[in-house]
Coordinates of C-alpha atoms in Angstrom, one line a residue:
M1 CA -18.0 -109.5 26.2
Q2 CA -18.6 -107.7 22.9
R3 CA -16.6 -108.9 20.0
Q4 CA -15.8 -106.7 16.9
I5 CA -14.9 -106.8 13.3
L6 CA -13.3 -104.0 11.3
R7 CA -14.7 -103.2 7.8
V8 CA -12.4 -101.4 5.4
N9 CA -13.5 -100.4 1.8
L10 CA -10.4 -99.5 -0.2
T11 CA -12.4 -98.0 -3.0
D12 CA -13.9 -95.1 -1.0
G13 CA -11.6 -95.3 2.0
S14 CA -14.4 -95.9 4.5
I15 CA -13.6 -97.6 7.8
R16 CA -16.1 -98.8 10.4
Q17 CA -16.2 -101.2 13.2
E18 CA -19.2 -103.2 14.3
D19 CA -20.1 -105.8 16.8
I20 CA -20.4 -109.5 16.0
P21 CA -24.0 -110.3 16.7
D22 CA -24.5 -112.6 19.8
K23 CA -26.4 -115.3 17.8
V24 CA -23.8 -115.4 15.1
G25 CA -21.0 -115.7 17.8
R26 CA -22.9 -118.5 19.5
D27 CA -23.6 -120.5 16.3
F28 CA -20.2 -120.1 14.6
I29 CA -17.9 -119.4 17.6
G30 CA -15.0 -117.7 15.7
G31 CA -12.1 -118.4 13.3
R32 CA -13.0 -120.3 10.3
P33 CA -16.7 -121.0 10.8
L34 CA -17.3 -117.3 11.6
A35 CA -15.4 -116.2 8.5
A36 CA -17.3 -118.7 6.4
R37 CA -20.5 -117.3 7.7
Y38 CA -19.5 -113.7 6.7
I39 CA -18.2 -114.5 3.3
Y40 CA -21.1 -116.7 2.3
G41 CA -23.6 -114.2 3.6
E42 CA -22.0 -111.1 2.1
L43 CA -20.3 -112.1 -1.2
T44 CA -22.5 -112.0 -4.2
G45 CA -22.3 -115.2 -6.3
G46 CA -20.4 -115.1 -9.6
V47 CA -18.0 -112.3 -8.5
E48 CA -14.5 -112.5 -10.1
P49 CA -11.9 -113.3 -7.5
L50 CA -9.6 -110.4 -8.6
S51 CA -12.4 -107.9 -8.9
P52 CA -12.9 -105.1 -6.3
E53 CA -16.1 -106.8 -5.2
N54 CA -14.4 -109.9 -3.8
I55 CA -14.1 -110.0 0.0
L56 CA -10.8 -110.7 1.8
I57 CA -11.1 -111.6 5.4
F58 CA -8.3 -111.7 8.0
S59 CA -9.5 -113.7 11.0
A60 CA -7.9 -114.0 14.4
G61 CA -9.4 -116.5 16.9
P62 CA -11.3 -115.5 20.1
L63 CA -8.2 -116.7 22.2
A64 CA -5.5 -115.0 20.2
G65 CA -3.2 -112.8 22.3
S66 CA -4.9 -114.0 25.5
G67 CA -1.8 -115.8 26.9
A68 CA -3.0 -119.3 26.0
K69 CA -0.5 -121.4 24.0
G70 CA -1.1 -122.6 20.5
V71 CA -4.0 -120.2 19.6
N72 CA -2.2 -117.2 17.9
R73 CA -2.5 -118.3 14.3
W74 CA -4.7 -116.4 11.8
L75 CA -6.7 -117.1 8.7
A76 CA -7.0 -115.4 5.3
V77 CA -10.4 -116.3 3.8
T78 CA -11.6 -115.3 0.3
K79 CA -12.8 -116.5 -3.1
S80 CA -9.8 -118.3 -4.6
P81 CA -8.3 -117.0 -7.8
L82 CA -7.3 -120.7 -8.6
S83 CA -10.4 -122.5 -7.8
G84 CA -13.1 -119.8 -8.0
G85 CA -14.4 -121.4 -4.7
F86 CA -14.0 -121.0 -0.9
I87 CA -10.5 -120.9 0.4
R88 CA -8.9 -120.4 3.8
S89 CA -5.2 -120.2 4.3
V90 CA -3.6 -120.5 7.6
G91 CA -0.8 -118.2 8.8
G92 CA 1.5 -118.8 11.7
S93 CA 3.6 -116.4 13.8
D94 CA 1.7 -114.1 16.2
F95 CA 0.1 -111.8 13.8
G96 CA -3.3 -113.1 14.9
A97 CA -2.5 -112.2 18.5
W98 CA -1.7 -108.6 17.6
L99 CA -4.7 -108.3 15.3
H100 CA -7.0 -109.4 18.1
G101 CA -5.1 -107.3 20.5
A102 CA -5.9 -104.3 18.4
G103 CA -9.6 -105.0 19.2
Y104 CA -10.8 -107.0 16.2
E105 CA -11.4 -110.7 15.6
M106 CA -11.8 -110.0 11.9
L107 CA -10.9 -107.5 9.2
L108 CA -13.3 -107.6 6.3
I109 CA -11.7 -105.9 3.3
T110 CA -13.5 -104.9 0.1
G111 CA -12.9 -102.6 -2.8
R112 CA -9.7 -101.7 -4.6
A113 CA -7.4 -98.7 -3.9
A114 CA -6.6 -96.4 -6.8
E115 CA -2.8 -96.6 -5.8
P116 CA -0.9 -99.0 -3.6
V117 CA -1.7 -98.6 0.1
Y118 CA -1.2 -100.4 3.5
L119 CA -3.5 -100.5 6.4
Y120 CA -2.2 -99.3 9.8
L121 CA -3.9 -100.4 13.1
G122 CA -2.3 -98.3 15.9
P123 CA -2.8 -97.8 19.6
R124 CA -6.1 -96.5 21.1
G125 CA -8.2 -97.7 18.1
R126 CA -6.4 -95.7 15.5
V127 CA -6.9 -97.1 11.9
E128 CA -5.5 -95.5 8.8
I129 CA -5.1 -96.3 5.1
R130 CA -1.6 -95.0 4.1
P131 CA 0.1 -94.7 0.8
A132 CA 2.5 -97.6 -0.2
R133 CA 3.8 -96.6 -3.6
D134 CA 7.3 -96.6 -2.4
L135 CA 6.9 -100.2 -1.0
W136 CA 5.4 -101.6 -4.2
G137 CA 7.9 -103.9 -5.9
R138 CA 9.8 -104.7 -2.6
G139 CA 10.2 -108.2 -1.3
T140 CA 8.4 -109.3 1.9
R141 CA 11.6 -109.1 4.0
E142 CA 12.4 -105.5 3.0
T143 CA 8.8 -104.5 3.3
Q144 CA 8.4 -105.8 6.8
D145 CA 11.8 -104.2 7.9
E146 CA 10.8 -100.9 6.4
L147 CA 7.3 -100.8 8.0
R148 CA 8.7 -101.8 11.4
R149 CA 11.3 -98.9 11.0
R150 CA 8.4 -96.5 10.4
H151 CA 6.2 -97.6 13.2
S152 CA 7.9 -99.5 15.8
P153 CA 10.4 -102.4 16.0
G154 CA 7.8 -104.6 17.6
A155 CA 5.0 -103.9 15.1
R156 CA 3.6 -107.0 13.4
V157 CA 3.2 -107.0 9.6
A158 CA 1.5 -109.2 7.1
C159 CA 2.4 -108.3 3.5
I160 CA 2.7 -109.5 -0.1
G161 CA 5.7 -109.5 -2.4
P162 CA 6.1 -109.0 -6.1
A163 CA 4.1 -112.2 -6.9
G164 CA 1.0 -110.7 -5.3
E165 CA 1.5 -107.4 -7.1
N166 CA 1.9 -109.2 -10.4
L167 CA -1.3 -111.2 -9.7
V168 CA 0.4 -114.6 -9.8
R169 CA -2.6 -116.7 -9.0
Y170 CA -1.0 -118.5 -6.1
A171 CA 0.7 -115.6 -4.3
N172 CA 0.9 -115.8 -0.5
I173 CA 0.8 -113.5 2.5
V174 CA 3.9 -113.4 4.7
S175 CA 4.1 -112.4 8.3
G176 CA 7.5 -112.8 10.0
H177 CA 8.8 -116.2 8.9
S178 CA 5.3 -117.6 8.4
T179 CA 3.1 -117.6 5.3
A180 CA -0.7 -118.0 4.6
A181 CA 0.2 -119.7 1.4
R182 CA -2.6 -121.8 -0.3
G183 CA -5.2 -120.8 -2.8
G184 CA -4.0 -117.2 -3.8
A185 CA -5.1 -115.0 -0.8
G186 CA -2.0 -112.9 -1.6
T187 CA -3.2 -112.5 -5.2
V188 CA -6.5 -111.0 -3.9
M189 CA -4.6 -108.7 -1.7
G190 CA -2.5 -107.6 -4.7
A191 CA -5.6 -107.1 -6.8
K192 CA -6.9 -104.7 -4.1
K193 CA -3.6 -102.8 -4.2
L194 CA -3.1 -103.6 -0.5
K195 CA 0.6 -104.1 0.1
A196 CA 0.5 -104.8 3.9
I197 CA -1.4 -104.7 7.1
V198 CA 0.6 -103.3 10.1
V199 CA -0.5 -103.7 13.7
G200 CA 1.2 -101.4 16.1
A201 CA -0.9 -101.9 19.2
E202 CA 0.4 -104.6 21.6
P203 CA -2.1 -107.3 22.5
D204 CA -4.3 -106.5 25.5
I205 CA -7.2 -109.1 25.6
P206 CA -9.9 -108.5 28.3
V207 CA -11.1 -111.8 29.9
A208 CA -14.7 -112.3 31.1
N209 CA -13.9 -114.7 33.9
S210 CA -10.3 -114.1 35.3
D211 CA -10.4 -116.7 38.0
R212 CA -11.5 -119.4 35.6
W213 CA -9.0 -118.2 33.1
S214 CA -6.1 -118.5 35.5
R215 CA -7.0 -122.0 36.3
L216 CA -7.2 -123.0 32.7
L217 CA -3.8 -121.4 31.9
A218 CA -2.3 -123.5 34.7
E219 CA -4.0 -126.6 33.4
Q220 CA -2.6 -126.1 30.0
Q221 CA 0.9 -125.5 31.4
E222 CA 0.7 -128.8 33.2
L223 CA -0.3 -130.5 30.0
I224 CA 2.6 -129.0 28.2
T225 CA 5.0 -130.2 31.0
S226 CA 3.6 -133.7 31.4
R227 CA 2.6 -134.7 27.9
D228 CA 4.8 -136.3 25.2
Q229 CA 6.2 -133.4 23.3
R230 CA 7.2 -135.5 20.3
A231 CA 4.4 -134.4 17.9
P232 CA 5.4 -134.9 14.3
L233 CA 7.8 -132.2 13.3
P234 CA 6.8 -130.1 10.2
G235 CA 10.3 -130.4 8.8
A236 CA 10.7 -134.1 9.2
I237 CA 10.9 -136.1 6.0
K238 CA 13.3 -139.0 6.6
G239 CA 11.5 -142.2 5.6
A240 CA 8.5 -140.5 4.1
V241 CA 7.3 -141.8 0.8
L242 CA 7.1 -138.8 -1.5
P243 CA 5.5 -138.4 -4.9
A244 CA 8.2 -137.7 -7.5
R245 CA 8.2 -136.2 -11.0
N246 CA 4.6 -134.8 -10.9
F247 CA 3.2 -137.9 -9.3
Q248 CA 4.7 -140.3 -11.9
A249 CA 6.5 -142.2 -9.2
T250 CA 7.3 -142.4 -5.6
W251 CA 10.5 -141.9 -3.7
Q252 CA 11.5 -142.6 -0.1
A253 CA 13.4 -139.7 1.5
D254 CA 16.7 -140.6 3.1
A255 CA 17.5 -137.1 4.3
D256 CA 17.0 -136.2 8.0
T257 CA 16.1 -132.5 7.7
V258 CA 15.6 -132.2 11.5
D259 CA 19.2 -133.1 12.1
Q260 CA 20.6 -130.4 9.8
P261 CA 21.7 -127.5 12.1
H262 CA 22.1 -125.0 9.3
L263 CA 18.6 -125.6 8.1
L264 CA 17.2 -125.2 11.7
E265 CA 19.1 -121.9 11.9
R266 CA 17.2 -120.6 8.8
K267 CA 13.9 -121.8 10.3
G268 CA 12.9 -124.2 7.6
P269 CA 11.6 -125.2 5.2
E270 CA 8.8 -127.4 6.3
F271 CA 7.8 -130.8 4.9
Q272 CA 5.6 -129.7 1.9
T273 CA 8.3 -127.3 0.7
Y274 CA 10.9 -130.0 0.7
W275 CA 8.7 -132.1 -1.4
A276 CA 7.3 -129.4 -3.7
L277 CA 10.7 -127.8 -4.6
G278 CA 12.7 -130.9 -4.3
A279 CA 11.2 -134.4 -5.0
N280 CA 8.5 -133.2 -7.2
P281 CA 10.7 -131.4 -9.7
G282 CA 13.0 -134.5 -9.5
H283 CA 15.9 -133.6 -7.1
L284 CA 16.4 -133.1 -3.4
D285 CA 19.4 -130.9 -2.7
L286 CA 18.5 -129.7 0.9
E287 CA 20.5 -126.5 0.7
M288 CA 19.0 -125.7 -2.7
V289 CA 15.5 -126.3 -1.5
A290 CA 16.1 -124.1 1.5
T291 CA 17.4 -121.3 -0.8
A292 CA 14.4 -121.8 -3.1
N293 CA 12.1 -121.6 -0.1
D294 CA 13.7 -118.3 0.9
R295 CA 13.3 -116.9 -2.6
C296 CA 9.6 -118.0 -2.7
D297 CA 8.9 -116.3 0.7
D298 CA 10.6 -113.1 -0.3
L299 CA 8.8 -112.9 -3.6
G300 CA 5.5 -114.0 -2.0
L301 CA 4.9 -117.3 -3.7
D302 CA 3.2 -120.4 -2.4
T303 CA 5.9 -123.1 -2.5
V304 CA 3.5 -126.0 -3.1
S305 CA 1.8 -124.4 -6.1
A306 CA 5.1 -123.1 -7.4
G307 CA 6.7 -126.5 -7.2
G308 CA 3.6 -128.1 -8.7
S309 CA 3.6 -125.7 -11.7
I310 CA 7.3 -126.3 -12.3
A311 CA 7.0 -130.1 -12.1
F312 CA 4.0 -129.8 -14.5
A313 CA 6.1 -127.9 -17.0
Y314 CA 8.9 -130.5 -16.7
E315 CA 6.5 -133.4 -17.4
L316 CA 5.1 -131.6 -20.4
H317 CA 8.6 -131.0 -21.8
Q318 CA 9.3 -134.7 -21.1
R319 CA 6.3 -135.6 -23.3
G320 CA 7.0 -133.2 -26.0
L321 CA 4.1 -130.8 -25.2
L322 CA 6.0 -127.7 -24.0
K323 CA 9.2 -125.9 -24.9
A324 CA 10.5 -122.7 -23.6
E325 CA 12.5 -120.6 -26.0
G326 CA 16.0 -120.0 -24.7
F327 CA 15.3 -122.1 -21.5
D328 CA 16.1 -125.7 -20.8
L329 CA 13.2 -127.3 -19.0
G330 CA 13.8 -130.8 -17.6
W331 CA 14.1 -133.0 -14.5
E332 CA 17.0 -133.0 -12.1
R333 CA 17.9 -129.4 -12.9
P334 CA 17.9 -127.5 -9.6
E335 CA 19.2 -124.3 -11.3
A336 CA 16.2 -124.4 -13.7
T337 CA 13.8 -124.5 -10.7
M338 CA 15.5 -121.5 -9.0
E339 CA 15.2 -119.5 -12.2
L340 CA 11.6 -120.5 -12.9
I341 CA 10.7 -119.2 -9.3
R342 CA 11.9 -115.7 -10.3
M343 CA 10.2 -115.9 -13.8
I344 CA 6.9 -116.9 -12.3
A345 CA 6.9 -114.1 -9.7
Y346 CA 7.7 -111.5 -12.4
R347 CA 5.6 -113.2 -15.2
A348 CA 8.7 -113.3 -17.4
G349 CA 8.8 -115.7 -20.4
I350 CA 7.3 -119.0 -19.7
G351 CA 6.7 -117.8 -16.1
D352 CA 3.8 -115.7 -17.3
L353 CA 2.0 -118.9 -18.3
L354 CA 2.9 -120.9 -15.2
A355 CA 1.8 -117.9 -13.0
E356 CA -1.8 -118.7 -14.0
G357 CA -1.6 -122.0 -12.2
V358 CA -1.4 -125.6 -13.6
Q359 CA -5.1 -125.9 -14.6
R360 CA -5.3 -122.6 -16.6
A361 CA -1.9 -123.4 -18.1
A362 CA -3.1 -126.8 -19.3
E363 CA -6.3 -125.3 -20.7
H364 CA -4.2 -122.8 -22.7
I365 CA -1.7 -125.4 -24.0
G366 CA -4.3 -128.0 -25.0
S367 CA -3.0 -131.1 -26.8
G368 CA -3.8 -133.3 -23.9
A369 CA -1.9 -131.2 -21.3
M370 CA -4.8 -131.5 -18.8
E371 CA -3.9 -135.2 -18.4
Y372 CA -0.8 -134.1 -16.4
A373 CA -2.4 -131.3 -14.4
M374 CA -2.2 -132.5 -10.8
T375 CA -4.8 -130.2 -9.3
I376 CA -7.9 -130.5 -7.3
K377 CA -10.5 -127.8 -7.9
G378 CA -7.8 -126.0 -9.7
I379 CA -5.4 -125.9 -6.8
E380 CA -2.1 -127.7 -7.0
M381 CA -1.9 -130.9 -4.9
P382 CA 0.2 -131.4 -1.8
G383 CA 2.9 -134.1 -1.3
Y384 CA 0.9 -137.2 -0.6
D385 CA -0.1 -139.8 -3.1
P386 CA -3.9 -140.6 -2.9
R387 CA -3.1 -144.1 -4.2
V388 CA -0.8 -144.7 -1.3
R389 CA -2.9 -142.9 1.2
P390 CA -6.6 -143.3 0.1
L391 CA -7.8 -141.7 3.3
H392 CA -6.0 -138.5 2.5
G393 CA -7.1 -138.8 -1.1
L394 CA -10.8 -138.9 -0.2
G395 CA -10.3 -136.0 2.1
L396 CA -8.7 -133.9 -0.6
A397 CA -11.4 -134.9 -3.2
V398 CA -14.4 -133.8 -1.1
S399 CA -12.7 -130.8 0.6
A400 CA -14.1 -127.4 -0.4
L401 CA -10.5 -126.2 -0.3
G402 CA -9.4 -128.3 -3.2
G403 CA -5.6 -129.2 -3.2
S404 CA -5.0 -127.7 0.3
Y405 CA -3.5 -130.4 2.6
C406 CA -4.5 -129.1 6.0
Y407 CA -7.4 -131.5 6.6
G408 CA -5.1 -134.4 6.6
K409 CA -2.6 -132.8 9.0
A410 CA -5.3 -133.0 11.8
L411 CA -4.3 -136.6 12.3
H412 CA -0.9 -137.4 11.1
A413 CA -1.1 -141.1 11.9
A414 CA -3.6 -141.4 9.1
L415 CA -1.0 -140.1 6.6
F416 CA 2.3 -141.6 7.6
A417 CA 1.1 -145.0 8.9
A418 CA -1.2 -147.4 7.1
D419 CA -4.8 -146.4 7.0
R420 CA -6.4 -147.7 10.1
E421 CA -7.5 -151.4 9.8
G422 CA -11.2 -152.0 10.3
E423 CA -12.2 -148.3 10.1
D424 CA -14.4 -146.9 7.4
L425 CA -12.5 -144.4 5.2
V426 CA -15.6 -142.1 4.9
E427 CA -16.0 -142.0 8.7
Q428 CA -12.3 -141.2 9.2
A429 CA -12.3 -138.5 6.6
S430 CA -15.4 -136.9 8.0
R431 CA -14.1 -137.0 11.5
I432 CA -10.7 -135.5 10.5
Q433 CA -12.5 -132.6 8.7
E434 CA -14.7 -131.9 11.7
T435 CA -11.8 -132.0 14.1
T436 CA -9.8 -129.7 12.0
V437 CA -12.6 -127.1 11.5
A438 CA -13.5 -127.3 15.2
L439 CA -9.9 -126.6 16.1
E440 CA -9.9 -123.7 13.6
A441 CA -13.0 -122.2 15.3
G442 CA -10.4 -121.1 18.0
I443 CA -7.6 -121.1 15.4
G444 CA -5.8 -123.6 17.4
C445 CA -2.5 -125.0 16.2
L446 CA -2.8 -128.6 14.9
F447 CA 0.5 -129.5 16.4
A448 CA -0.6 -128.3 19.8
Y449 CA -3.7 -130.5 19.4
L450 CA -1.5 -133.5 18.3
G451 CA 0.9 -132.9 21.2
G452 CA -2.0 -133.2 23.7
W453 CA -1.8 -129.8 25.2
L454 CA -4.7 -128.1 23.3
P455 CA -7.6 -130.7 23.4
L456 CA -10.9 -129.4 22.1
E457 CA -12.4 -129.7 25.7
L458 CA -9.8 -127.3 27.0
M459 CA -10.2 -124.9 24.0
A460 CA -14.0 -124.8 24.5
E461 CA -13.5 -123.9 28.2
M462 CA -11.0 -121.2 27.3
V463 CA -13.3 -119.6 24.8
T464 CA -16.0 -119.5 27.5
A465 CA -13.7 -118.0 30.0
V466 CA -12.5 -115.2 27.6
T467 CA -15.8 -114.4 25.8
G468 CA -18.3 -115.0 28.6
T469 CA -20.4 -117.1 26.3
E470 CA -20.7 -120.8 27.3
V471 CA -19.0 -123.0 24.7
T472 CA -18.8 -126.8 24.8
P473 CA -17.0 -129.3 22.6
E474 CA -20.5 -130.1 21.2
N475 CA -20.8 -126.4 20.2
L476 CA -17.5 -126.6 18.4
Q477 CA -18.6 -129.7 16.6
A478 CA -21.8 -128.0 15.5
A479 CA -19.9 -124.9 14.3
A480 CA -17.6 -127.2 12.3
E481 CA -20.5 -128.9 10.7
R482 CA -22.1 -125.5 9.8
S483 CA -18.8 -124.3 8.4
L484 CA -18.3 -127.4 6.2
T485 CA -21.9 -127.1 4.9
L486 CA -21.5 -123.3 4.2
E487 CA -18.2 -123.9 2.4
K488 CA -19.9 -126.6 0.2
A489 CA -22.9 -124.2 -0.5
F490 CA -20.4 -121.4 -1.4
N491 CA -18.7 -123.7 -3.9
L492 CA -22.1 -124.9 -5.3
R493 CA -23.1 -121.3 -5.9
E494 CA -19.8 -120.8 -7.8
G495 CA -20.4 -123.8 -10.0
L496 CA -18.2 -126.3 -8.3
G497 CA -20.6 -129.3 -8.1
R498 CA -20.2 -133.0 -7.9
E499 CA -17.9 -133.1 -10.9
A500 CA -15.3 -131.1 -8.9
D501 CA -15.2 -133.6 -6.0
T502 CA -12.6 -135.8 -7.6
L503 CA -9.0 -136.4 -8.2
P504 CA -6.9 -136.1 -11.4
E505 CA -7.5 -139.0 -13.8
R506 CA -4.0 -140.2 -13.3
F507 CA -4.9 -141.5 -9.8
L508 CA -8.1 -143.2 -10.9
R509 CA -6.7 -145.2 -13.8
E510 CA -2.9 -145.6 -13.1
G511 CA -1.2 -147.5 -10.3
V512 CA 2.1 -146.3 -8.8
A513 CA 5.3 -148.2 -7.7
G514 CA 8.7 -147.3 -6.3
S515 CA 10.8 -147.2 -3.1
G516 CA 9.3 -150.5 -2.0
V517 CA 5.7 -149.0 -2.4
K518 CA 3.1 -150.4 -4.8
A519 CA -0.5 -149.1 -5.0
E520 CA -3.4 -149.7 -7.4
P521 CA -5.5 -147.0 -9.0
F522 CA -7.9 -145.3 -6.7
S523 CA -10.9 -146.7 -8.7
R524 CA -13.3 -146.8 -5.8
L525 CA -13.2 -143.0 -5.3
P526 CA -16.6 -142.2 -6.9
E527 CA -18.4 -144.6 -4.5
L528 CA -16.6 -143.2 -1.5
V529 CA -17.6 -139.7 -2.5
Q530 CA -21.3 -140.8 -2.6
A531 CA -20.9 -142.4 0.8
Y532 CA -19.3 -139.2 2.1
Y533 CA -22.3 -137.1 0.8
R534 CA -24.7 -139.4 2.7
R535 CA -22.6 -139.1 5.9
R536 CA -22.8 -135.3 5.6
G537 CA -26.6 -135.3 4.9
W538 CA -26.2 -134.1 1.3
D539 CA -27.9 -135.6 -1.7
E540 CA -26.2 -137.5 -4.5
E541 CA -25.2 -134.3 -6.3
G542 CA -23.5 -133.0 -3.1
R543 CA -26.2 -130.5 -2.2
P544 CA -27.1 -130.2 1.5
T545 CA -30.6 -131.4 1.9
P546 CA -33.3 -129.2 3.5
A547 CA -33.3 -131.4 6.5
T548 CA -29.6 -131.0 7.0
L549 CA -29.9 -127.2 6.6
D550 CA -32.7 -127.1 9.2
R551 CA -30.8 -129.3 11.6
L552 CA -27.8 -126.9 11.4
G553 CA -30.0 -123.8 11.6
L554 CA -28.6 -122.5 8.3
E555 CA -31.6 -120.6 7.1
L556 CA -29.4 -118.3 5.1
V557 CA -28.5 -121.1 2.6
R558 CA -30.8 -121.1 -0.4
L559 CA -29.4 -123.5 -3.0
D560 CA -32.3 -122.7 -5.4
Q561 CA -31.4 -119.0 -5.7
P562 CA -29.6 -117.6 -8.7
P563 CA -25.8 -117.0 -8.6
E564 CA -26.2 -113.3 -8.0
F565 CA -28.2 -113.9 -4.8
K566 CA -26.7 -112.3 -1.7
V567 CA -27.8 -112.6 1.9
A568 CA -28.2 -109.5 3.9
F569 CA -26.3 -110.2 7.1
S570 CA -29.0 -108.7 9.3
R571 CA -31.5 -111.3 8.0
E572 CA -30.6 -114.0 10.5
I573 CA -29.5 -112.1 13.6
T574 CA -33.0 -110.9 14.4
R575 CA -34.2 -114.5 15.0

């Protein structure tokens, strides 16, 4: 069955739909690998992330809206305003189902509108760019309510808040109660003057093989009924060892957030937010963290980067490197954290500096501030200490996504239990990455995979039944490898080479102790990175070798080309 993308140029208002070429669909399947293929092939190297030329992709998986469980997530893929490299941010809710139901697996957005606009995808293929001047400045909750009032109560909305409008470099995109948070995709949306995307057409996904599809849906339901449903809960923090005070120490959480009815009623926050807005700034008042999370979501801020920026400011104040006139920075001050969230979103006072992200703020401050910048490739780190969990630390260091934590979430046992005895860290990290990206080819939920009711074998069969193109687990694995290599090639083209595949110096030279945990510096990281390169088929500089590119069929990757090189998309599809 023919699969389609929608191209929207906000500069000239042009809109067109096109088919996904059969060969590209076979090689990259969908979701993250497919988006990586388009953005690598079509974005000119060296483009500024906040320029009109940057590309912003919204990707729904080939199964979204089909009736299968755990496959309705969506991705925002772009060049990150924080790292300058490849980023994909995962959104929950069912926006992906409605986007696919409108007829498109991907929206590919370029250009910049002269005035704020939103994109409306209505019934019967209707697509319109509409004015949004009256929505500019509104929070994400009010924006969604107003757009549903205008179009239909059931319409799905993905939008930005004031943080994205004000080009805070870690602005997120919000849909319902879910966010695509990491890397600044909402900032790119704000730079394009795109306030929201509204989908008003209910999902209606055609299936190539209806008999096979019915059998697979029944098989999945049986798995859901029979399997252990106790996959790790995203809000569970009791007993977890959390980094504290900008990774200066560790702290063991004694709060059971899953057993807090008032927090369940407000739908969160999740694990990373509890850490980022609680333990990292030096306090953990559950109700305050929940309120801070609500404020971040309404303003359109990534909670992990916001918390990392605030903790960075607190440590600089602790060390006498930063003062804010008329504002008392310091640990264990929840009220300061709440106020800084607002200041960052509106770029007020010291919030203007912190809105640039930790790395740029450190470069601006100088005086050794970079020593306390807990970022990877310019993106603020998640709430796991690489010295305590070296497997996760290696995965973060070599990830094209920088400080994003979603690689590690593929196998939670590798994070919360001891690293597996007798297994090679490089092999584990590589397998986790490949599993995660293979799952994201169908944009499957990691918790559905962990719960046992969305194994890759079943997902491959489902993609086959829906699209009519035979897909095997081996095809998913190959697409994952292609995506990982394309993401690396993208970063290399943007100047993120071997020196970027590391962790902050604090982890390499300082140990950590606290809450019964003691860990030495992660001094062996450089040798593990080199071993990872060999495992991937890359040279010692982290560049995919010609043999690897040939094996993966990535003729479009030319690492010897100048940065301004751009691949015409039609170049590969004629083969």
